Short mmCIF file of C-alpha atoms in Angstrom, two decimals:
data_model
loop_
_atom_site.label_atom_id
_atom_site.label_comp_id
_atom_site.label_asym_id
_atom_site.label_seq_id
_atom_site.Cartn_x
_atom_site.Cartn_y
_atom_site.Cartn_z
CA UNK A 8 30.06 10.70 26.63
CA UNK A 9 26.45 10.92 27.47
CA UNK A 10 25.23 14.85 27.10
CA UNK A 11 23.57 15.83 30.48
CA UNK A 12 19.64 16.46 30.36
CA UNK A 13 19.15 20.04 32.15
CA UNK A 14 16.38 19.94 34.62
CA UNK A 15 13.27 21.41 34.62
CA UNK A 16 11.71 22.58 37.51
CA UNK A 17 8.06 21.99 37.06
CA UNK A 18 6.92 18.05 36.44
CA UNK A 19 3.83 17.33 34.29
CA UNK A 20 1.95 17.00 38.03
CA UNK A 21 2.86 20.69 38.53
CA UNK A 22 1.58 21.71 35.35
CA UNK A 23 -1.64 19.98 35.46
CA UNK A 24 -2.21 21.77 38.77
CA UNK A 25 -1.45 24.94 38.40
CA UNK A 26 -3.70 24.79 35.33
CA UNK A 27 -6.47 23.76 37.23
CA UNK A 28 -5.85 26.62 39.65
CA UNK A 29 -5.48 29.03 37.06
CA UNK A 30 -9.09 27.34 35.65
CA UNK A 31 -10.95 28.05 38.87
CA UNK A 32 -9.43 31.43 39.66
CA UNK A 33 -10.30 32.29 35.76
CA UNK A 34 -13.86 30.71 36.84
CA UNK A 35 -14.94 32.79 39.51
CA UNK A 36 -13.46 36.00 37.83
CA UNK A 37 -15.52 35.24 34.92
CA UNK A 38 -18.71 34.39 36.63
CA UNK A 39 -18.44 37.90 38.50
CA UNK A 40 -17.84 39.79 35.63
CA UNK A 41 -20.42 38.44 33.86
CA UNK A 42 -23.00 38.67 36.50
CA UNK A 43 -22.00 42.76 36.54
CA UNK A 44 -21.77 43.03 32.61
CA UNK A 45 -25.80 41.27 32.54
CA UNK A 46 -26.68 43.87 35.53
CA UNK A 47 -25.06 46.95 34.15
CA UNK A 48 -26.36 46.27 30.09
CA UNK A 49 -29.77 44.36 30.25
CA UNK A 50 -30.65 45.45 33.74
CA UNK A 51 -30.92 41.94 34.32
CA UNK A 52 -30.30 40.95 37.80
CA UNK A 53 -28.03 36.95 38.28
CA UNK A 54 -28.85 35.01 41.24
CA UNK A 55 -27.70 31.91 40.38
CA UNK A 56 -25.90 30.15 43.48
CA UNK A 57 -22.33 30.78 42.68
CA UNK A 58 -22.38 26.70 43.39
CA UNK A 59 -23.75 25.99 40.37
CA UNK A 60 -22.38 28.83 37.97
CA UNK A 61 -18.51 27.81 38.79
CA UNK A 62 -19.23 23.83 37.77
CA UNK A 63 -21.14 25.33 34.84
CA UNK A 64 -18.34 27.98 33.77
CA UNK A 65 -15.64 25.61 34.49
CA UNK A 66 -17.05 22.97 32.37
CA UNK A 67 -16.68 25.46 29.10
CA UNK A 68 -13.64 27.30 30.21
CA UNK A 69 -11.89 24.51 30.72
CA UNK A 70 -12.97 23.02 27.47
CA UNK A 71 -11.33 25.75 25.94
CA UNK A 72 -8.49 25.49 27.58
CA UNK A 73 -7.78 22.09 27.30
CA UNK A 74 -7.96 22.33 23.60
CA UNK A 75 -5.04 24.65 23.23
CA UNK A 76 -3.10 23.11 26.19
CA UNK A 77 -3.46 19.31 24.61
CA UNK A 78 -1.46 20.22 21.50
CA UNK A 79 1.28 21.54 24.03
CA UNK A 80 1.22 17.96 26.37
CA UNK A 81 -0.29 15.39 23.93
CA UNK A 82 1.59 16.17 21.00
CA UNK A 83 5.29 14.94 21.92
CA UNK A 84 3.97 12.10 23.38
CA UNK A 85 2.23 11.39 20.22
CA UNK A 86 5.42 11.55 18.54
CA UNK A 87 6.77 8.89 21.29
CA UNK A 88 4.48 7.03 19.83
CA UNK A 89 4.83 6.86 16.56
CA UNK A 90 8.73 6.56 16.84
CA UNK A 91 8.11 3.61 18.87
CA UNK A 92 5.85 2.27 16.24
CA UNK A 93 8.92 2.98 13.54
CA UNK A 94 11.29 1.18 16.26
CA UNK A 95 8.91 -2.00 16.01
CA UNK A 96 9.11 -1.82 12.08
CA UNK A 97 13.08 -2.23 12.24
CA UNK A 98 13.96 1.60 11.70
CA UNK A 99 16.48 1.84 14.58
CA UNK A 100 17.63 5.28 13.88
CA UNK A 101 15.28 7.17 14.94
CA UNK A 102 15.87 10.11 17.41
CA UNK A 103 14.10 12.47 19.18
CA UNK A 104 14.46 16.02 20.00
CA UNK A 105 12.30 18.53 21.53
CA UNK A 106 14.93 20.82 23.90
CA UNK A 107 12.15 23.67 23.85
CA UNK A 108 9.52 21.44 26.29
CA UNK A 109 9.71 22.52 30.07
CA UNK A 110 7.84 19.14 31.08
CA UNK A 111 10.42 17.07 32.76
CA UNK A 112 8.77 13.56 31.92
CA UNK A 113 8.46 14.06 28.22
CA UNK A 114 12.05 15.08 27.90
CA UNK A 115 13.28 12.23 30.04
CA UNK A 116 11.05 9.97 28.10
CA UNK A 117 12.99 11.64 24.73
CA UNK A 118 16.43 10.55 26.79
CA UNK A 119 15.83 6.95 27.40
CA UNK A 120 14.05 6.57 24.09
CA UNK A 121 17.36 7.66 22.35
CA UNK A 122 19.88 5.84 24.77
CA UNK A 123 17.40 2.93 23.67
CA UNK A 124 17.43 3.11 20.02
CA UNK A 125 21.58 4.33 20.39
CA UNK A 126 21.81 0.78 21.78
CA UNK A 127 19.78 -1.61 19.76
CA UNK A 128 22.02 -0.09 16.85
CA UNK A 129 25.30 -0.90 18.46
CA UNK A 130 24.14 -3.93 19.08
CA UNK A 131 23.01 -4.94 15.18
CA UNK A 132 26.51 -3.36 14.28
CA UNK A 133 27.99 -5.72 16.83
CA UNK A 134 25.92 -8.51 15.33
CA UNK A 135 26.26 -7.89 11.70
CA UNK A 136 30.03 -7.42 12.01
CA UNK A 137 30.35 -10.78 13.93
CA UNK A 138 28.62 -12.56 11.26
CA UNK A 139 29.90 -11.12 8.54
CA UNK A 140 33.53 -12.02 9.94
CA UNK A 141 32.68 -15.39 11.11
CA UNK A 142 30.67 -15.93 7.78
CA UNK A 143 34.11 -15.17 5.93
CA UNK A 144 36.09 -17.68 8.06
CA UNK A 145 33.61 -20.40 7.48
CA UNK A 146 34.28 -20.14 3.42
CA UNK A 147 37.79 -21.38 2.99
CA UNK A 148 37.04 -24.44 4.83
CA UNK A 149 33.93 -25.44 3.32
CA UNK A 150 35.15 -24.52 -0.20
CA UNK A 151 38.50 -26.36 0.89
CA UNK A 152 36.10 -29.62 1.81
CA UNK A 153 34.32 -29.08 -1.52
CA UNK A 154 36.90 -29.01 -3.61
CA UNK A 155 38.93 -32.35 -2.29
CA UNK A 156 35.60 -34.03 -2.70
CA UNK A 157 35.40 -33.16 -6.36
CA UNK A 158 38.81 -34.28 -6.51
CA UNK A 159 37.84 -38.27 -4.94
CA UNK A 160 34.94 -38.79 -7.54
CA UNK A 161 35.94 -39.98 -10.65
CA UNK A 162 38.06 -42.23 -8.90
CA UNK A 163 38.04 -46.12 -10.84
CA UNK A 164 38.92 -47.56 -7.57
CA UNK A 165 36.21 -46.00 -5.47
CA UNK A 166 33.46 -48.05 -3.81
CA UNK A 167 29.54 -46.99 -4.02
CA UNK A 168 29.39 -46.93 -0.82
CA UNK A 169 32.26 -44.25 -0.68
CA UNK A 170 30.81 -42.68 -3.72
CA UNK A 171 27.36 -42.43 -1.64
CA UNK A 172 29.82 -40.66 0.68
CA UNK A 173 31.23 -38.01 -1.72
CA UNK A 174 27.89 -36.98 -3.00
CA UNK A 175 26.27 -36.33 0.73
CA UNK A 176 29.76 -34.22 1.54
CA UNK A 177 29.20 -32.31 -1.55
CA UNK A 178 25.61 -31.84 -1.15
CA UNK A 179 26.05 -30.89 2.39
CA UNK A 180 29.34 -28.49 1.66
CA UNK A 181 27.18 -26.68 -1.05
CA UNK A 182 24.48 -26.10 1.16
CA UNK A 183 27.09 -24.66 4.08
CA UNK A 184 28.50 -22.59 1.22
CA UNK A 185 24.84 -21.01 0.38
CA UNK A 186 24.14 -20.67 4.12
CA UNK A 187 27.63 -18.51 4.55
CA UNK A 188 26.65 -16.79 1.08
CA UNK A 189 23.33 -15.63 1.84
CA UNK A 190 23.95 -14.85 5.42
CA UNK A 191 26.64 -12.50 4.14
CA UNK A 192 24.40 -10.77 1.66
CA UNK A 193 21.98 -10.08 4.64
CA UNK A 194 24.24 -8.95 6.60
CA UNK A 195 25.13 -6.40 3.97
CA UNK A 196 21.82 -5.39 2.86
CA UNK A 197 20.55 -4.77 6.81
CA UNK A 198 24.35 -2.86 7.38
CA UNK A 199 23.63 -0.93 4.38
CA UNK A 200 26.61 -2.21 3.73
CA UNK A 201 25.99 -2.48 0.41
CA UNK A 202 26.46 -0.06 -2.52
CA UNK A 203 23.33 -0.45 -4.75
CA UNK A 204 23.97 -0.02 -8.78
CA UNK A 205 21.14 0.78 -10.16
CA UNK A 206 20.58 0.33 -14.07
CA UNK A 207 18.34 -0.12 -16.71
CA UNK A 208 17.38 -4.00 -17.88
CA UNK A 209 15.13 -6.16 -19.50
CA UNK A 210 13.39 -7.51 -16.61
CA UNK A 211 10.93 -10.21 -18.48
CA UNK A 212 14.33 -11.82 -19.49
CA UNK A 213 16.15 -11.54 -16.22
CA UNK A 214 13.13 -13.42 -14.78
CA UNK A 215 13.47 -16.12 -18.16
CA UNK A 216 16.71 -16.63 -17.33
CA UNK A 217 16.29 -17.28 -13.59
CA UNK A 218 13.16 -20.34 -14.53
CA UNK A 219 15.53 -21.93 -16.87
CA UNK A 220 18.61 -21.34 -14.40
CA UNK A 221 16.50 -23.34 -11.87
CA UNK A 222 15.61 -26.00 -14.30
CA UNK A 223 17.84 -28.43 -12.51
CA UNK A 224 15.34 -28.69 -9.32
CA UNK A 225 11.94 -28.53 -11.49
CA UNK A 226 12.89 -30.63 -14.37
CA UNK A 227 12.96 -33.78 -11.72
CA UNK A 228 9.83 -32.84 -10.58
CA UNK A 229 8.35 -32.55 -13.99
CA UNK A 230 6.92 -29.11 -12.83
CA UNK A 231 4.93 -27.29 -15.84
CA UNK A 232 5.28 -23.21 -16.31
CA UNK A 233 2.58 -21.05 -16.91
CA UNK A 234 4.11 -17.88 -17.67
CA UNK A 235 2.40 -14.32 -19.28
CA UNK A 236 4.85 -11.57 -18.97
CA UNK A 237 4.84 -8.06 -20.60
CA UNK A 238 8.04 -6.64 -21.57
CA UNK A 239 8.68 -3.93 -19.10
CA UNK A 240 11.96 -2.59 -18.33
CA UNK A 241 13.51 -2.35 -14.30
CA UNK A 242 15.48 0.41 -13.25
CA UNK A 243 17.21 -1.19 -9.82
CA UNK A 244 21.01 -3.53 -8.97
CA UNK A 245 20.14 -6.12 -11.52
CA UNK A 246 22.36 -8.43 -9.23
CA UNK A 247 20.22 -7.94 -6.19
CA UNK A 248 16.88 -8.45 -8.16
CA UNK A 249 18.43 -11.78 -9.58
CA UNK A 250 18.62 -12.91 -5.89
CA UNK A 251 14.45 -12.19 -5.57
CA UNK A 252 13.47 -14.45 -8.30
CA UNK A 253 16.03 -17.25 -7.87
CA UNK A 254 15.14 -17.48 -4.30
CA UNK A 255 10.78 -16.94 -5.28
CA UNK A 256 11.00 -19.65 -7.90
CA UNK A 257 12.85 -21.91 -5.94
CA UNK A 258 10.95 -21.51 -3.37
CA UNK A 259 7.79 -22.39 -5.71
CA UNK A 260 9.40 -25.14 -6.65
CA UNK A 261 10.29 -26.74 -3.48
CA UNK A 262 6.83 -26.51 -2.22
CA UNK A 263 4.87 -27.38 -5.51
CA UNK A 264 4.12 -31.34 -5.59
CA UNK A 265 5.36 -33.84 -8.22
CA UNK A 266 4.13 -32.65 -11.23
CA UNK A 267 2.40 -29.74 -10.28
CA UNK A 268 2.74 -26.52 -11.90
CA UNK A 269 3.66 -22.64 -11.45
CA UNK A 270 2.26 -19.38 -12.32
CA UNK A 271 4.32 -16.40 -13.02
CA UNK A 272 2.36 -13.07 -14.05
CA UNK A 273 4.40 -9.91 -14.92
CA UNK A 274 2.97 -6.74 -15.94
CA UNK A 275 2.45 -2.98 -15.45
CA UNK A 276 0.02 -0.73 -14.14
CA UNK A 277 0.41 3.33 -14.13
CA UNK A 278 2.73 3.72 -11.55
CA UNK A 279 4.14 0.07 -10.95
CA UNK A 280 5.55 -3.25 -11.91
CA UNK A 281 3.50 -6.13 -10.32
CA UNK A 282 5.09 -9.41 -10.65
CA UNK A 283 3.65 -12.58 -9.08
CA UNK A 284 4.28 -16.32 -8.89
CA UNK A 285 1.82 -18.91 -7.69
CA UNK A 286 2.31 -23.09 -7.02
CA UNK A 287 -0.32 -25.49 -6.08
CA UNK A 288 0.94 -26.94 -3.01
CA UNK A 289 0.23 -27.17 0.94
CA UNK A 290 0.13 -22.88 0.69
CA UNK A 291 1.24 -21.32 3.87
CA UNK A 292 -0.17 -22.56 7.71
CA UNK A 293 -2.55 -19.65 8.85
CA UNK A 294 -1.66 -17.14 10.72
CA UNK A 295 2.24 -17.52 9.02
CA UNK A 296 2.23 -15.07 5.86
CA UNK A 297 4.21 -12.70 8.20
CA UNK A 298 6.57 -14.62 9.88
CA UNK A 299 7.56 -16.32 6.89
CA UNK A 300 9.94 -13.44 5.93
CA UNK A 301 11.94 -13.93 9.40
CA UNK A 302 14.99 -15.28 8.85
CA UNK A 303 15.77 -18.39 9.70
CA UNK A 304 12.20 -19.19 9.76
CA UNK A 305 10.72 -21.95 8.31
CA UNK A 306 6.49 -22.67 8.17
CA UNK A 307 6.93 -26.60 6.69
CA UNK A 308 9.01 -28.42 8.97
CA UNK A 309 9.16 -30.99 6.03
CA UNK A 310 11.04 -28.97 4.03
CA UNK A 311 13.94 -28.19 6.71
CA UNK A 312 16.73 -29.92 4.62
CA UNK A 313 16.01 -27.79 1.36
CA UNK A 314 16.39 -24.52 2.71
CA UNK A 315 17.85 -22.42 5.52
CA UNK A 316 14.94 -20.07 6.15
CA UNK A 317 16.86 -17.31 4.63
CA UNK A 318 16.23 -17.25 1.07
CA UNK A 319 12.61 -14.98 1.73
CA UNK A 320 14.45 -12.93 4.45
CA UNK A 321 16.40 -11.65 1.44
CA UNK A 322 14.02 -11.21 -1.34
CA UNK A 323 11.96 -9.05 1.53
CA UNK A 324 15.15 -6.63 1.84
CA UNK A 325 16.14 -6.44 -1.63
CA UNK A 326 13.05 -5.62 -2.85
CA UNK A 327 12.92 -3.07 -0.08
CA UNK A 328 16.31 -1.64 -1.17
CA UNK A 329 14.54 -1.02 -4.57
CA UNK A 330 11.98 1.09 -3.36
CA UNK A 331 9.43 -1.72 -3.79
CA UNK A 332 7.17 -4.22 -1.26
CA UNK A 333 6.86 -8.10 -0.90
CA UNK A 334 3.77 -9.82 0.08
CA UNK A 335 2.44 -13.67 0.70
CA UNK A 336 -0.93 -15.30 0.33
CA UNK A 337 -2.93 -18.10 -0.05
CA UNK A 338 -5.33 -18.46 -2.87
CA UNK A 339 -8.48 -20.33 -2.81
CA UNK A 340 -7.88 -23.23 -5.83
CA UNK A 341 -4.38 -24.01 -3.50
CA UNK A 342 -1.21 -22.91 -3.20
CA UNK A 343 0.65 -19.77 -2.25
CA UNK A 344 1.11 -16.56 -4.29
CA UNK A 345 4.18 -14.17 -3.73
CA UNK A 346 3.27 -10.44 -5.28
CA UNK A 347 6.35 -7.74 -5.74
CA UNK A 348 5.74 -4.51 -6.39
CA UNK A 349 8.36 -2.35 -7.79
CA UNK A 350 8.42 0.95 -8.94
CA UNK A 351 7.98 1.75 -12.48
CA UNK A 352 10.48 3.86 -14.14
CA UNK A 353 9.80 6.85 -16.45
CA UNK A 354 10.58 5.25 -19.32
CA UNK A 355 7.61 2.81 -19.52
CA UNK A 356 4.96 5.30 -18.58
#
């Protein structure tokens, strides 16, 4: 049940004019007791039209007064603001609460900013849950279809053409089943949904074991590693940070040409990890490096049946869930470079 706003009686209209009327009464108040205090002390006698004094007093009194009363006006709606801003980032729970202010507009402007950000998070719930139970119904099928399609190959009686078959329902039944996977793991991770287990690892050999995990789709594309990596220990859900590089060095590797190469750079600085990877392909259509880390967005059209713009959408979360920061660029000799940042724990300062 929606909790009833009480009313205030004066608008912001009211306040701005009473202020003004409580400027030029001030004003002229001022102006005569000034023009007594200069007679009575310096025997000095003020006949200055009262036309120009009030303009002139009202110009510095109202300086004054606008300086304390802008704090009182300008500061919620500051605050609007910058929620706003935080609403644009993805932060959906943010509320607002200032029951003290007597301006009607700024509290109403509190009221529909909450009812606002109340519904854009029902509406993720909504969304996450539907996906996450659709996303469940969709396994058993596909592994169903994937596993009767093992089950036909091998077979001595089989044609090529039905063998040709087989292989394009597996392909296409493991790509459905990485779709479902990783759509569920977003769906967790932007839920919260998700109970991170954070402990300590090796994380030069996590990333060693994800290049050589991958070596299926390099080796074919005879892809050389250049790799320099200091041995620095990770404190974060070694399961979630095994998603980031999987999903960074494929995604080097789809976009790196025959034979082509990839650069992967770990080390430390005083208060961080830095770890970067770099390929010398097509790098990343201007004005993209953002919008890359949508989901379902993909900047190379080309590469539309390798992928299901997901696979960054992820590493940008987890790395977020580790307290840490993702970022894409291109670099001048070619290519695209991918720099995480994660915190460095205590034990390697």
């Amino acid at each position: 049940m929606k909790k009833k706003t009480k009313r205030r009686v004066f608008s912001l209209r009211n306040y701005f004019t009473v202020i003004t009327l409580i400027i030029m009464v001030v004003t002229v108040f001022v102006a005569n007791i000034g023009a007594y205090l200069l007679d009575w002390i310096f025997g000095f006698s003020m006949t200055m039209p009262i036309a120009v004094a009030i303009p002139i007093l009202s110009i510095i009194l109202g300086t004054g007064i606008t300086a304390v009363t802008s704090k009182f006006f300008l500061a919620p709606i500051t605050r609007l603001s910058q929620a706003m801003k935080e609403v644009a980032d993805g932060k959906h729970e943010v509320k607002l609460t200032d029951e003290k202010n007597p301006v009607t507009e700024i509290t109403d402007s509190y009221d529909s900013f909450n009812t606002m950000t109340g519904a854009i998070t029902a509406a993720e719930e909504m969304q996450n849950e539907f996906i996450s139970n659709v996303s469940h119904e969709f396994k058993t099928p596909i592994n169903a279809i994937e596993g009767y399609a093992m089950l036909l190959q091998g077979d001595p009686q089989e044609t090529k053409e039905q063998e040709e078959y087989i292989q394009k329902i597996l392909l296409n039944t493991r790509r459905l089943s990485d779709l479902v996977g990783n759509i569920l793991l977003l769906s967790k991770l932007e839920s919260r949904d998700i109970t991170s287990e954070k402990t300590r690892f090796r994380l030069d050999e996590q990333i060693r074991q994800a290049i050589v995990q991958m070596e299926p789709q390099w080796e074919p594309k005879n892809i050389e590693f250049d790799v320099e990596m200091e041995s620095i220990y990770c404190m974060a859900d070694e399961k979630l940070m095994q998603h980031v590089w999987l999903n960074l060095i494929g995604n080097a590797v789809k976009f790196a040409p025959q034979d082509g190469f990839i650069e992967i750079r770990l080390r430390k600085d005083e208060e961080n990890i830095i770890f970067t990877i770099r390929d010398n392909g097509q790098g990343i259509p201007p004005g993209q490096e953002e919008r890359i880390f949508e989901r379902f967005y993909q900047a190379d059209n080309s590469h539309k049946s390798e992928g299901n713009g997901l696979g960054l959408t992820l590493v940008k979360r987890a790395v977020e869930m580790s307290g840490g920061a993702v970022a894409a660029e291109n670099v001048k000799e070619g290519g695209c470079k991918f720099t995480v940042t994660l915190p460095l724990p205590e034990e390697n300062i």
